[in-house]
Amino acid sequence: MTSKALISLLQAYGDDELVLGHRHSEWTGFAPHIEEDVAFSSIAQDEIGHATNYFLLLAQLTDDDPDRLALGRDASDYKHAVICERPNGDWAYTLARHWLYDIADDIRLDTLEGSADSTLAQLATKMRREERYHLIHADMWMKRVAHGPVEGRSRLEAGLSSAFAEATGLFEPIELEGEAVDEGWLPTPSSEMKSTFIERAGETLDALGLSTEVRANLDESAEFVASSSGDLIASQEGGGARPARSSGLGGRSGEHTADFDQLWAEMTKTYREHPGATW
Amino acid sequence: MDVYEVFKRSGHKDPFSHAGSVMAPDPEMALIMAKECFLRRREGEHLWVTRRSDIHSFSDESLLEIAADKSYRFPEAYRDVVVKREKARARANAIVAERDAS
């Protein structure tokens, strides 16, 4: 009988990769220049490849169909972090999110390399090798835009502020996290990983001279508005190009935003029209 | 942004050969872009990138024409020497043989 906590872990992390990979792939044909279009499309494919790994393992453990797992669930059954479903916005937001996500993923994979499930541990090692390249790519871009012309740098600051606000949602505890840690599937709890993440991202932001601007943006532009659930959420900035500066929480229990409704409808359309089809 | 010419090699004993070009702001980016564009399906195992402006060539290609007969630079032009040497050796051996007989 497979542990429910392990199932929860595989699904949450698989969903992160699938949803973010889908967003990354929306840049194909539209990236700043053609070589970057190929590079970023490759990165999108890698993320979906990682999602495939998670879902194949999950399918094995639950005797299910990996396609149904990936594409056949209702929107509220997806357990990815909210940041993954946000629209791409401008290249600066995309870069900021790519950079933050890949740091978070590296921290997560590091701990999964010590998972009690040996298949998952081996998978984590393999995925981490690809992630190393994603980090190099993100770091290179961050450095150049941060030290480049004013417009690029200020867009990056704004993108980082939006993304950083929600990135910590990647470390919202998964469902059954207590058991996942106790049973050894997740050697390091999310709260600890979150601290490592904030420290690591903060260090680079300091080194690039971006941290004060990012923090200033975080404080000054967030207008807090009560949502229907009673939580305080940040209101949408004008134009909708930038996502709302919310806490980024809720994803791990299936609470998503209107952004995910649109993404889910598109991503799962073909599967839902022909469930179980072979191609 | 500069144009960088990309060279790749298929195996580590092969010579680098020209694969194409990428545009990039600096060598580090050029390497990453070249890896993505030319190695994503494992077409090679190593890469060089160099700015096109660092590649030099003859602007006046007429300098590369072979103006006159340069057959003296090719081994084939000296084949008759082998024949002549054989004849000379045979003549020398005959003279020695004749001297020894008398």
Short mmCIF file of C-alpha atoms in Angstrom, two decimals:
data_model
loop_
_atom_site.label_atom_id
_atom_site.label_comp_id
_atom_site.label_asym_id
_atom_site.label_seq_id
_atom_site.Cartn_x
_atom_site.Cartn_y
_atom_site.Cartn_z
CA MET A 1 0.00 0.00 0.00
CA THR A 2 1.72 3.14 -1.18
CA SER A 3 2.08 5.95 1.33
CA LYS A 4 -0.45 8.75 0.80
CA ALA A 5 2.23 11.22 1.84
CA LEU A 6 4.54 10.05 -0.96
CA ILE A 7 1.66 10.33 -3.42
CA SER A 8 0.97 13.87 -2.22
CA LEU A 9 4.63 14.82 -2.67
CA LEU A 10 4.95 13.41 -6.17
CA GLN A 11 1.76 15.09 -7.28
CA ALA A 12 2.56 18.52 -5.86
CA TYR A 13 6.04 18.63 -7.36
CA GLY A 14 4.93 17.08 -10.64
CA ASP A 15 2.20 19.70 -10.91
CA ASP A 16 4.71 22.51 -10.29
CA GLU A 17 6.86 21.29 -13.18
CA LEU A 18 3.95 20.63 -15.52
CA VAL A 19 2.25 23.98 -15.02
CA LEU A 20 5.44 26.02 -15.12
CA GLY A 21 6.70 24.08 -18.14
CA HIS A 22 3.46 24.92 -19.88
CA ARG A 23 3.87 28.63 -19.12
CA HIS A 24 7.51 28.59 -20.29
CA SER A 25 6.45 26.94 -23.55
CA GLU A 26 4.15 29.89 -24.30
CA TRP A 27 7.28 31.89 -25.17
CA THR A 28 8.08 29.65 -28.12
CA GLY A 29 8.02 31.89 -31.16
CA PHE A 30 7.90 35.05 -29.05
CA ALA A 31 11.16 35.10 -27.08
CA PRO A 32 13.48 38.15 -27.32
CA HIS A 33 15.65 36.58 -30.01
CA ILE A 34 15.84 33.34 -31.86
CA GLU A 35 18.63 31.63 -29.97
CA GLU A 36 16.92 32.44 -26.69
CA ASP A 37 13.67 31.09 -28.15
CA VAL A 38 15.39 27.74 -28.65
CA ALA A 39 17.09 27.87 -25.25
CA PHE A 40 13.93 28.71 -23.35
CA SER A 41 11.86 26.18 -25.29
CA SER A 42 14.45 23.57 -24.28
CA ILE A 43 14.06 24.59 -20.68
CA ALA A 44 10.27 24.28 -21.02
CA GLN A 45 10.71 20.80 -22.44
CA ASP A 46 13.03 19.86 -19.57
CA GLU A 47 10.44 20.93 -16.99
CA ILE A 48 7.73 18.91 -18.69
CA GLY A 49 10.19 16.03 -18.86
CA HIS A 50 10.62 16.29 -15.11
CA ALA A 51 6.85 16.34 -14.65
CA THR A 52 6.72 13.20 -16.77
CA ASN A 53 9.21 11.55 -14.41
CA TYR A 54 7.11 12.40 -11.38
CA PHE A 55 3.86 11.24 -13.01
CA LEU A 56 5.35 8.01 -14.33
CA LEU A 57 6.54 7.14 -10.84
CA LEU A 58 3.20 8.14 -9.37
CA ALA A 59 1.36 6.06 -11.98
CA GLN A 60 3.48 3.05 -11.10
CA LEU A 61 2.83 3.45 -7.38
CA THR A 62 -0.92 3.96 -7.75
CA ASP A 63 -1.51 1.67 -10.73
CA ASP A 64 -2.89 4.59 -12.72
CA ASP A 65 -2.38 6.07 -16.17
CA PRO A 66 0.27 8.83 -16.25
CA ASP A 67 -1.64 10.80 -18.91
CA ARG A 68 -4.78 10.79 -16.80
CA LEU A 69 -2.74 11.90 -13.80
CA ALA A 70 -1.16 14.75 -15.72
CA LEU A 71 -4.10 15.93 -17.79
CA GLY A 72 -7.29 14.29 -16.58
CA ARG A 73 -7.84 15.92 -13.20
CA ASP A 74 -10.23 18.75 -12.36
CA ALA A 75 -8.63 22.14 -11.84
CA SER A 76 -9.09 22.02 -8.06
CA ASP A 77 -7.20 18.71 -7.89
CA TYR A 78 -3.93 20.27 -9.03
CA LYS A 79 -1.52 20.96 -6.20
CA HIS A 80 1.05 23.26 -7.74
CA ALA A 81 2.09 26.56 -6.19
CA VAL A 82 0.19 29.60 -7.45
CA ILE A 83 3.33 31.25 -8.84
CA CYS A 84 3.53 28.54 -11.51
CA GLU A 85 0.14 29.37 -12.99
CA ARG A 86 0.70 33.12 -13.38
CA PRO A 87 0.79 34.39 -16.95
CA ASN A 88 4.20 35.13 -18.40
CA GLY A 89 3.85 38.90 -18.37
CA ASP A 90 6.94 40.53 -19.80
CA TRP A 91 10.35 38.89 -20.25
CA ALA A 92 11.54 40.45 -16.98
CA TYR A 93 8.82 38.75 -14.92
CA THR A 94 9.44 35.50 -16.76
CA LEU A 95 13.17 35.71 -16.00
CA ALA A 96 12.56 36.56 -12.36
CA ARG A 97 10.19 33.63 -11.96
CA HIS A 98 12.50 31.26 -13.88
CA TRP A 99 15.42 32.27 -11.65
CA LEU A 100 13.49 31.98 -8.38
CA TYR A 101 11.81 28.73 -9.35
CA ASP A 102 15.05 27.04 -10.36
CA ILE A 103 16.71 28.02 -7.09
CA ALA A 104 13.73 26.55 -5.22
CA ASP A 105 13.83 23.42 -7.37
CA ASP A 106 17.54 22.96 -6.72
CA ILE A 107 16.97 23.16 -2.97
CA ARG A 108 14.10 20.70 -3.23
CA LEU A 109 15.99 18.24 -5.43
CA ASP A 110 18.94 18.40 -3.07
CA THR A 111 16.79 17.07 -0.27
CA LEU A 112 14.99 14.55 -2.48
CA GLU A 113 18.37 13.01 -3.37
CA GLY A 114 18.20 11.65 0.17
CA SER A 115 14.60 10.45 -0.07
CA ALA A 116 13.65 7.11 1.45
CA ASP A 117 12.23 6.11 -1.93
CA SER A 118 15.29 5.11 -3.92
CA THR A 119 13.64 5.58 -7.33
CA LEU A 120 12.73 9.13 -6.39
CA ALA A 121 16.23 9.73 -5.03
CA GLN A 122 17.83 8.59 -8.28
CA LEU A 123 15.37 10.64 -10.30
CA ALA A 124 16.25 13.69 -8.23
CA THR A 125 19.94 13.25 -9.01
CA LYS A 126 19.23 13.04 -12.74
CA MET A 127 16.88 16.03 -12.75
CA ARG A 128 19.36 18.08 -10.76
CA ARG A 129 21.90 17.75 -13.57
CA GLU A 130 19.52 19.48 -15.97
CA GLU A 131 18.57 22.03 -13.35
CA ARG A 132 22.22 23.00 -13.02
CA TYR A 133 22.06 24.24 -16.58
CA HIS A 134 18.76 26.08 -15.96
CA LEU A 135 20.42 27.92 -13.09
CA ILE A 136 23.40 28.92 -15.22
CA HIS A 137 21.02 30.24 -17.85
CA ALA A 138 18.94 32.20 -15.33
CA ASP A 139 22.01 33.59 -13.53
CA MET A 140 23.54 34.76 -16.80
CA TRP A 141 20.42 36.64 -17.79
CA MET A 142 19.89 38.10 -14.32
CA LYS A 143 23.44 39.47 -14.24
CA ARG A 144 23.23 41.02 -17.67
CA VAL A 145 19.83 42.63 -17.23
CA ALA A 146 20.67 43.85 -13.72
CA HIS A 147 23.80 45.56 -15.01
CA GLY A 148 22.33 46.67 -18.30
CA PRO A 149 20.29 49.70 -19.41
CA VAL A 150 17.90 51.40 -17.03
CA GLU A 151 14.66 50.18 -18.61
CA GLY A 152 15.68 46.54 -18.41
CA ARG A 153 16.87 46.87 -14.86
CA SER A 154 13.71 48.57 -13.60
CA ARG A 155 11.51 46.00 -15.34
CA LEU A 156 13.57 43.29 -13.68
CA GLU A 157 13.12 44.91 -10.28
CA ALA A 158 9.36 45.01 -10.81
CA GLY A 159 9.33 41.41 -12.06
CA LEU A 160 11.35 40.26 -9.05
CA SER A 161 9.02 42.01 -6.65
CA SER A 162 5.97 40.28 -8.13
CA ALA A 163 7.64 36.90 -8.35
CA PHE A 164 9.36 36.98 -4.98
CA ALA A 165 6.10 37.75 -3.20
CA GLU A 166 4.61 34.49 -4.45
CA ALA A 167 7.73 32.34 -4.78
CA THR A 168 7.70 31.35 -1.12
CA GLY A 169 4.40 29.61 -1.93
CA LEU A 170 6.59 26.91 -3.47
CA PHE A 171 7.45 26.01 0.11
CA GLU A 172 3.91 26.01 1.41
CA PRO A 173 3.74 22.62 3.20
CA ILE A 174 2.33 19.88 1.00
CA GLU A 175 -0.68 17.90 2.13
CA LEU A 176 0.43 15.24 4.62
CA GLU A 177 3.79 16.97 4.95
CA GLY A 178 4.24 15.79 8.53
CA GLU A 179 3.98 12.17 7.42
CA ALA A 180 6.15 12.82 4.36
CA VAL A 181 8.95 14.06 6.61
CA ASP A 182 8.48 11.32 9.24
CA GLU A 183 8.38 8.56 6.63
CA GLY A 184 11.55 9.94 5.02
CA TRP A 185 10.13 10.80 1.58
CA LEU A 186 10.92 14.46 2.22
CA PRO A 187 14.06 14.59 4.38
CA THR A 188 13.90 18.39 4.90
CA PRO A 189 10.62 20.07 5.85
CA SER A 190 9.30 22.87 3.63
CA SER A 191 9.79 25.55 6.29
CA GLU A 192 13.50 24.80 6.45
CA MET A 193 13.80 24.73 2.66
CA LYS A 194 12.02 28.08 2.56
CA SER A 195 14.62 29.68 4.84
CA THR A 196 17.43 28.33 2.68
CA PHE A 197 15.65 29.68 -0.38
CA ILE A 198 15.20 33.18 1.02
CA GLU A 199 18.83 33.27 2.11
CA ARG A 200 20.16 32.07 -1.23
CA ALA A 201 17.99 34.32 -3.37
CA GLY A 202 18.72 37.23 -1.04
CA GLU A 203 22.47 36.74 -1.40
CA THR A 204 22.36 37.03 -5.17
CA LEU A 205 19.97 39.98 -5.05
CA ASP A 206 22.42 41.69 -2.71
CA ALA A 207 25.35 40.87 -5.00
CA LEU A 208 23.47 42.32 -7.97
CA GLY A 209 22.47 45.39 -5.99
CA LEU A 210 18.78 44.61 -6.47
CA SER A 211 17.58 43.78 -2.98
CA THR A 212 16.70 47.24 -1.76
CA GLU A 213 14.67 48.02 -4.87
CA VAL A 214 12.89 44.68 -4.72
CA ARG A 215 12.01 45.16 -1.07
CA ALA A 216 10.87 48.73 -1.71
CA ASN A 217 8.57 47.55 -4.50
CA LEU A 218 7.22 44.82 -2.27
CA ASP A 219 6.29 47.29 0.43
CA GLU A 220 5.00 50.29 -1.49
CA SER A 221 2.85 48.90 -4.26
CA ALA A 222 0.98 46.22 -2.41
CA GLU A 223 -2.52 47.46 -1.74
CA PHE A 224 -4.20 44.98 0.45
CA VAL A 225 -7.77 44.09 -0.25
CA ALA A 226 -9.91 41.52 1.52
CA SER A 227 -10.69 38.53 -0.66
CA SER A 228 -13.94 36.60 -0.44
CA SER A 229 -12.30 34.07 1.86
CA GLY A 230 -11.40 36.87 4.26
CA ASP A 231 -7.65 36.71 3.54
CA LEU A 232 -5.84 39.89 2.74
CA ILE A 233 -4.58 39.79 -0.81
CA ALA A 234 -2.78 42.42 -2.84
CA SER A 235 -4.88 44.12 -5.51
CA GLN A 236 -4.13 43.75 -9.21
CA GLU A 237 -1.83 46.37 -10.69
CA GLY A 238 -3.27 48.23 -13.68
CA GLY A 239 -3.10 46.53 -17.06
CA GLY A 240 -2.93 43.00 -15.73
CA ALA A 241 0.58 42.58 -17.10
CA ARG A 242 1.84 42.02 -13.59
CA PRO A 243 0.15 39.45 -11.37
CA ALA A 244 -1.38 40.44 -8.07
CA ARG A 245 1.08 40.59 -5.21
CA SER A 246 -0.62 37.93 -3.20
CA SER A 247 1.00 35.57 -0.76
CA GLY A 248 1.15 32.85 -3.39
CA LEU A 249 -0.38 30.38 -0.93
CA GLY A 250 -3.25 27.94 -1.32
CA GLY A 251 -1.88 25.94 -4.23
CA ARG A 252 -0.90 22.93 -2.14
CA SER A 253 -4.53 22.41 -1.19
CA GLY A 254 -5.87 22.99 -4.68
CA GLU A 255 -6.85 26.67 -4.30
CA HIS A 256 -5.95 28.38 -7.53
CA THR A 257 -6.71 31.63 -9.28
CA ALA A 258 -8.56 32.55 -12.46
CA ASP A 259 -5.19 32.34 -14.19
CA PHE A 260 -5.20 28.61 -13.65
CA ASP A 261 -8.75 28.21 -14.99
CA GLN A 262 -7.54 29.54 -18.33
CA LEU A 263 -4.36 27.46 -18.30
CA TRP A 264 -6.13 24.28 -17.22
CA ALA A 265 -8.78 24.62 -19.91
CA GLU A 266 -6.15 24.96 -22.61
CA MET A 267 -3.66 22.40 -21.28
CA THR A 268 -6.21 19.64 -20.73
CA LYS A 269 -8.53 20.34 -23.67
CA THR A 270 -7.27 17.68 -26.03
CA TYR A 271 -7.04 15.04 -23.34
CA ARG A 272 -10.54 15.75 -22.07
CA GLU A 273 -11.99 15.58 -25.56
CA HIS A 274 -10.38 12.19 -26.14
CA PRO A 275 -9.53 10.65 -22.79
CA GLY A 276 -7.45 7.51 -23.04
CA ALA A 277 -6.78 8.01 -26.76
CA THR A 278 -3.63 6.55 -28.25
CA TRP A 279 -1.69 8.59 -30.79
CA MET B 1 25.50 42.06 -29.81
CA ASP B 2 28.03 40.32 -32.01
CA VAL B 3 27.89 37.44 -34.40
CA TYR B 4 29.78 34.45 -33.08
CA GLU B 5 30.83 31.64 -35.38
CA VAL B 6 30.28 28.21 -33.84
CA PHE B 7 32.47 25.14 -34.33
CA LYS B 8 31.59 21.72 -32.98
CA ARG B 9 33.16 18.28 -33.04
CA SER B 10 31.26 15.01 -33.15
CA GLY B 11 33.66 12.92 -31.10
CA HIS B 12 36.67 13.91 -29.06
CA LYS B 13 39.06 12.65 -31.72
CA ASP B 14 37.36 14.55 -34.52
CA PRO B 15 38.39 17.96 -35.76
CA PHE B 16 36.17 20.93 -34.98
CA SER B 17 34.07 21.92 -37.96
CA HIS B 18 31.93 24.94 -38.63
CA ALA B 19 28.35 24.48 -37.42
CA GLY B 20 26.80 27.89 -37.94
CA SER B 21 26.53 31.15 -36.05
CA VAL B 22 24.68 32.81 -33.16
CA MET B 23 24.16 36.37 -32.04
CA ALA B 24 25.10 37.12 -28.45
CA PRO B 25 26.28 40.00 -26.26
CA ASP B 26 29.39 38.18 -24.99
CA PRO B 27 31.29 34.85 -25.21
CA GLU B 28 29.60 33.24 -22.20
CA MET B 29 26.13 33.83 -23.62
CA ALA B 30 27.35 32.76 -27.06
CA LEU B 31 28.41 29.40 -25.62
CA ILE B 32 25.04 28.81 -23.98
CA MET B 33 23.14 29.84 -27.11
CA ALA B 34 25.39 27.69 -29.29
CA LYS B 35 24.87 24.71 -27.00
CA GLU B 36 21.13 25.16 -27.32
CA CYS B 37 21.09 25.66 -31.05
CA PHE B 38 23.69 23.14 -32.20
CA LEU B 39 23.97 20.51 -29.52
CA ARG B 40 20.42 19.99 -28.32
CA ARG B 41 20.11 16.64 -30.07
CA ARG B 42 23.60 15.51 -29.13
CA GLU B 43 25.06 16.35 -32.52
CA GLY B 44 28.44 16.94 -30.93
CA GLU B 45 30.41 16.74 -27.72
CA HIS B 46 32.30 20.02 -27.65
CA LEU B 47 32.03 23.58 -28.90
CA TRP B 48 34.15 26.56 -29.79
CA VAL B 49 32.73 30.03 -30.33
CA THR B 50 34.62 32.95 -31.71
CA ARG B 51 33.58 36.44 -32.72
CA ARG B 52 33.27 36.73 -36.46
CA SER B 53 35.42 39.85 -36.21
CA ASP B 54 38.22 37.69 -34.79
CA ILE B 55 38.22 35.49 -37.85
CA HIS B 56 40.56 36.81 -40.50
CA SER B 57 40.66 35.97 -44.18
CA PHE B 58 41.90 37.26 -47.49
CA SER B 59 39.81 40.16 -48.69
CA ASP B 60 41.54 39.93 -52.09
CA GLU B 61 40.84 36.35 -53.12
CA SER B 62 42.91 36.70 -56.26
CA LEU B 63 45.94 36.29 -53.98
CA LEU B 64 44.88 32.66 -53.52
CA GLU B 65 45.06 31.85 -57.28
CA ILE B 66 47.82 29.56 -58.45
CA ALA B 67 49.40 31.81 -61.06
CA ALA B 68 51.98 29.59 -62.68
CA ASP B 69 52.80 25.93 -62.93
CA LYS B 70 53.92 24.81 -59.51
CA SER B 71 54.34 21.15 -60.33
CA TYR B 72 57.70 21.20 -58.55
CA ARG B 73 55.69 21.22 -55.28
CA PHE B 74 54.12 17.81 -55.96
CA PRO B 75 55.72 14.36 -55.56
CA GLU B 76 54.15 13.13 -58.82
CA ALA B 77 56.37 15.53 -60.79
CA TYR B 78 59.45 13.63 -59.60
CA ARG B 79 58.41 10.12 -60.68
CA ASP B 80 60.89 10.13 -63.57
CA VAL B 81 63.66 10.48 -60.96
CA VAL B 82 62.86 6.97 -59.69
CA VAL B 83 63.23 5.52 -63.17
CA LYS B 84 66.48 7.40 -63.76
CA ARG B 85 67.86 6.21 -60.43
CA GLU B 86 67.07 2.57 -61.24
CA LYS B 87 68.81 2.88 -64.61
CA ALA B 88 71.86 4.47 -62.99
CA ARG B 89 72.03 1.72 -60.38
CA ALA B 90 71.79 -0.94 -63.05
CA ARG B 91 74.61 0.77 -65.06
CA ALA B 92 76.80 1.02 -61.94
CA ASN B 93 76.23 -2.66 -61.09
CA ALA B 94 77.14 -3.64 -64.68
CA ILE B 95 80.42 -1.62 -64.53
CA VAL B 96 81.35 -3.25 -61.18
CA ALA B 97 80.54 -6.72 -62.50
CA GLU B 98 82.66 -6.16 -65.63
CA ARG B 99 85.63 -4.89 -63.58
CA ASP B 100 85.44 -7.92 -61.21
CA ALA B 101 85.32 -10.35 -64.14
CA SER B 102 88.59 -9.05 -65.64
#
